mmCIF file of C-alpha atoms in Angstrom:
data_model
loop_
_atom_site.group_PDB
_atom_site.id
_atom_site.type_symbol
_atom_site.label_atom_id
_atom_site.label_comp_id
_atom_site.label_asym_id
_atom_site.label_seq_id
_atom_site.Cartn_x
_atom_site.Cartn_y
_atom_site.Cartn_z
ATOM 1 C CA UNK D 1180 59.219 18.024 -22.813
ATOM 2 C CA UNK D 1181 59.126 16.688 -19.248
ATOM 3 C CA UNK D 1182 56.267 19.521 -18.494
ATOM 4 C CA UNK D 1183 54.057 18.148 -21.688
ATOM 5 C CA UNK D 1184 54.026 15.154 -20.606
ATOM 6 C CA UNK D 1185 53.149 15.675 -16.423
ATOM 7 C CA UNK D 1186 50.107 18.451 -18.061
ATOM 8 C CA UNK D 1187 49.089 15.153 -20.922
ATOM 9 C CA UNK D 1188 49.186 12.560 -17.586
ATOM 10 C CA UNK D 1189 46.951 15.512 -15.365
ATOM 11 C CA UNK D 1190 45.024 15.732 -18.587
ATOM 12 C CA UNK D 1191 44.691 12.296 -18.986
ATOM 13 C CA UNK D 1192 43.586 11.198 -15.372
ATOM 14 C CA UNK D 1193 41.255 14.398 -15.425
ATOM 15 C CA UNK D 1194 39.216 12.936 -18.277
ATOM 16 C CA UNK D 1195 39.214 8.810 -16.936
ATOM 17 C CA UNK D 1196 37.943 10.513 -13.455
ATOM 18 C CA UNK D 1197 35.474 12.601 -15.401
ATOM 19 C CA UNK D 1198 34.252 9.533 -17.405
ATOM 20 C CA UNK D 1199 34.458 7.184 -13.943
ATOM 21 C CA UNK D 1200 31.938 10.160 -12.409
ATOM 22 C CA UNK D 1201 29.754 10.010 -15.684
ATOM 23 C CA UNK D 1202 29.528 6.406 -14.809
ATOM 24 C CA UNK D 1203 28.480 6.632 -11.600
ATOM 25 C CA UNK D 1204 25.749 9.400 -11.631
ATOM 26 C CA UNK D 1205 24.509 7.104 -14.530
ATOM 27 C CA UNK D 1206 24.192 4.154 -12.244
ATOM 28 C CA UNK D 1207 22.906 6.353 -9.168
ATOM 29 C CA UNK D 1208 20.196 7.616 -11.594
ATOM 30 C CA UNK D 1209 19.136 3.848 -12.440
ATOM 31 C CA UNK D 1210 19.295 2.990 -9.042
ATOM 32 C CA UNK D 1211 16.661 5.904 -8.805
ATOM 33 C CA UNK D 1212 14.639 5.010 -11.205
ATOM 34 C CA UNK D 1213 14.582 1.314 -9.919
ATOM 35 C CA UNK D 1214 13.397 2.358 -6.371
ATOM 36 C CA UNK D 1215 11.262 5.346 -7.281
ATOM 37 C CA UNK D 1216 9.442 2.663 -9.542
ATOM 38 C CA UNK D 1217 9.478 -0.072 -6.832
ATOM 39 C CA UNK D 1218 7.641 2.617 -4.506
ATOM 40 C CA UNK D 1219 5.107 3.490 -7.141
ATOM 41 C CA UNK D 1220 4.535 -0.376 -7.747
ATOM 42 C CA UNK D 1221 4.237 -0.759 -3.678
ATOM 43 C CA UNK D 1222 1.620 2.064 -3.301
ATOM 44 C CA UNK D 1223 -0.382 0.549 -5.765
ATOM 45 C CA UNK D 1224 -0.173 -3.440 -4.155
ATOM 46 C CA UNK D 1225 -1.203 -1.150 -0.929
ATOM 47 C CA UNK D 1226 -4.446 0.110 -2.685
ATOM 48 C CA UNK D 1227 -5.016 -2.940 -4.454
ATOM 49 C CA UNK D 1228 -4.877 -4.847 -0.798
ATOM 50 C CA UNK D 1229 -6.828 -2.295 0.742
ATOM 51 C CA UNK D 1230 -9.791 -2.207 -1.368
ATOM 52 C CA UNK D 1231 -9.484 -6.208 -1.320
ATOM 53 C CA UNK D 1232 -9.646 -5.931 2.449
ATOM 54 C CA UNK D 1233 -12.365 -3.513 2.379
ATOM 55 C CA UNK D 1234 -14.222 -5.689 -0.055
ATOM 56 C CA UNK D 1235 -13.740 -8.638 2.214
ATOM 57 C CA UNK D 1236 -15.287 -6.900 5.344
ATOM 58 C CA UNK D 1237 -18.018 -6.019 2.747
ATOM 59 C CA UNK D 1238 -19.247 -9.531 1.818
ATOM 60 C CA UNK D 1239 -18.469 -11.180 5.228
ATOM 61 C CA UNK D 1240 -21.128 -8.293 6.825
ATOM 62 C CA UNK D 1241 -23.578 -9.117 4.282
ATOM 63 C CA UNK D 1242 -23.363 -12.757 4.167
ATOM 64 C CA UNK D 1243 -25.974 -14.403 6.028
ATOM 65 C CA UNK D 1244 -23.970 -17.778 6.606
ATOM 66 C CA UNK D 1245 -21.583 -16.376 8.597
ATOM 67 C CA UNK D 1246 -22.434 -15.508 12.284
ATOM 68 C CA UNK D 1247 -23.855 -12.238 13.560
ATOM 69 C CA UNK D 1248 -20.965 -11.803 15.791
ATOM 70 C CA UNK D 1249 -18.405 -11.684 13.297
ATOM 71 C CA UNK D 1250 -20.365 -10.018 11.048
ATOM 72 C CA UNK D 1251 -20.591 -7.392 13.227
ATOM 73 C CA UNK D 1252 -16.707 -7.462 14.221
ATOM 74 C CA UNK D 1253 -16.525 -6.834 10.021
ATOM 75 C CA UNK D 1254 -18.917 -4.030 10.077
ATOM 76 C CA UNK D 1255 -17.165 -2.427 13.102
ATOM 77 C CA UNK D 1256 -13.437 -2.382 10.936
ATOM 78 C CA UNK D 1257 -15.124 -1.198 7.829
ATOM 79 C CA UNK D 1258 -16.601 1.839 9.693
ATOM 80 C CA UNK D 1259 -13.009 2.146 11.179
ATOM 81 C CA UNK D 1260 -11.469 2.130 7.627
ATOM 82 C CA UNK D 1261 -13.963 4.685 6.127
ATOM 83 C CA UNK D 1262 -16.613 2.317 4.693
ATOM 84 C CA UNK D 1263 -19.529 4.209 3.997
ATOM 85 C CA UNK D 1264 -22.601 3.854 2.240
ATOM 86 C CA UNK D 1265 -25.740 1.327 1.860
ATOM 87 C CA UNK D 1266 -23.188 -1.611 3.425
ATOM 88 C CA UNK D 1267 -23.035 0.675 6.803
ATOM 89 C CA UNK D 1268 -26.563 1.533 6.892
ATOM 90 C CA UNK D 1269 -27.034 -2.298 6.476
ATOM 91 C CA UNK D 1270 -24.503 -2.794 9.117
ATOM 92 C CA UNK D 1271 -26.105 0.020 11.001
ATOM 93 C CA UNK D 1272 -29.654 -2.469 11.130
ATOM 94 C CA UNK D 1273 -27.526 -5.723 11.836
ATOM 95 C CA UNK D 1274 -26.439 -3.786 15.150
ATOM 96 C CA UNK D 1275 -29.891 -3.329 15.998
ATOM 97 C CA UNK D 1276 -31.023 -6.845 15.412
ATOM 98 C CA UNK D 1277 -27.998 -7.914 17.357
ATOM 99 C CA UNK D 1278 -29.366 -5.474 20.261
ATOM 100 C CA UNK D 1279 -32.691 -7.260 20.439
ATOM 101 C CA UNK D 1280 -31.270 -10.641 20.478
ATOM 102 C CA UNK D 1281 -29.648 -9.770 23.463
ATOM 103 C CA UNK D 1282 -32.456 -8.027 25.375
ATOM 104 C CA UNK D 1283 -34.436 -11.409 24.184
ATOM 105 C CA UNK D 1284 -31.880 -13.923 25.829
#
């Protein structure tokens, strides 16, 4: 009698630490979830504020209100960030009027 009841305890506290285990890898697998999602929702603020930048430098080197030396500061970063296009060949010209202003002065 003694030895059913030391295998029903070993029984017992084998299934409540197979259940506590259950309940963990469920947890760790939310926990997952929540930061494999966070990093998915971070890549995409990244791209989002990357094409806002890139958009920025865009306007600011086409807007004639703003002076030629930062316009050419924004040209210079959008090259450096990959801008391509009809805003570099614009920004491509505004160096070149910048150039004969100087030899002007």
């Amino acid at each position: 009698m003694e030895l059913i009841l030391k295998i029903a305890a070993v029984a017992g506290a084998i299934t409540t630490i197979g259940a506590l285990i259950g309940w963990i890898v469920k947890k760790i697998k939310r926990i997952i979830e929540f930061f494999s999602d966070l990093m998915r929702r971070v890549a995409n603020i990244e791209k989002h504020q990357n094409e806002t930048y890139l958009t920025t430098l865009r306007l600011t080197i086409m807007a004639d209100q703003i002076p030629l030396e930062e316009r050419l500061k924004a040209g210079d970063e959008y090259i450096r960030l990959g801008g391509n296009g009809a805003v570099k060949a614009y920004f491509e010209t505004l160096k070149e009027e910048y150039q004969e202003e100087v030899k002007k002065d």
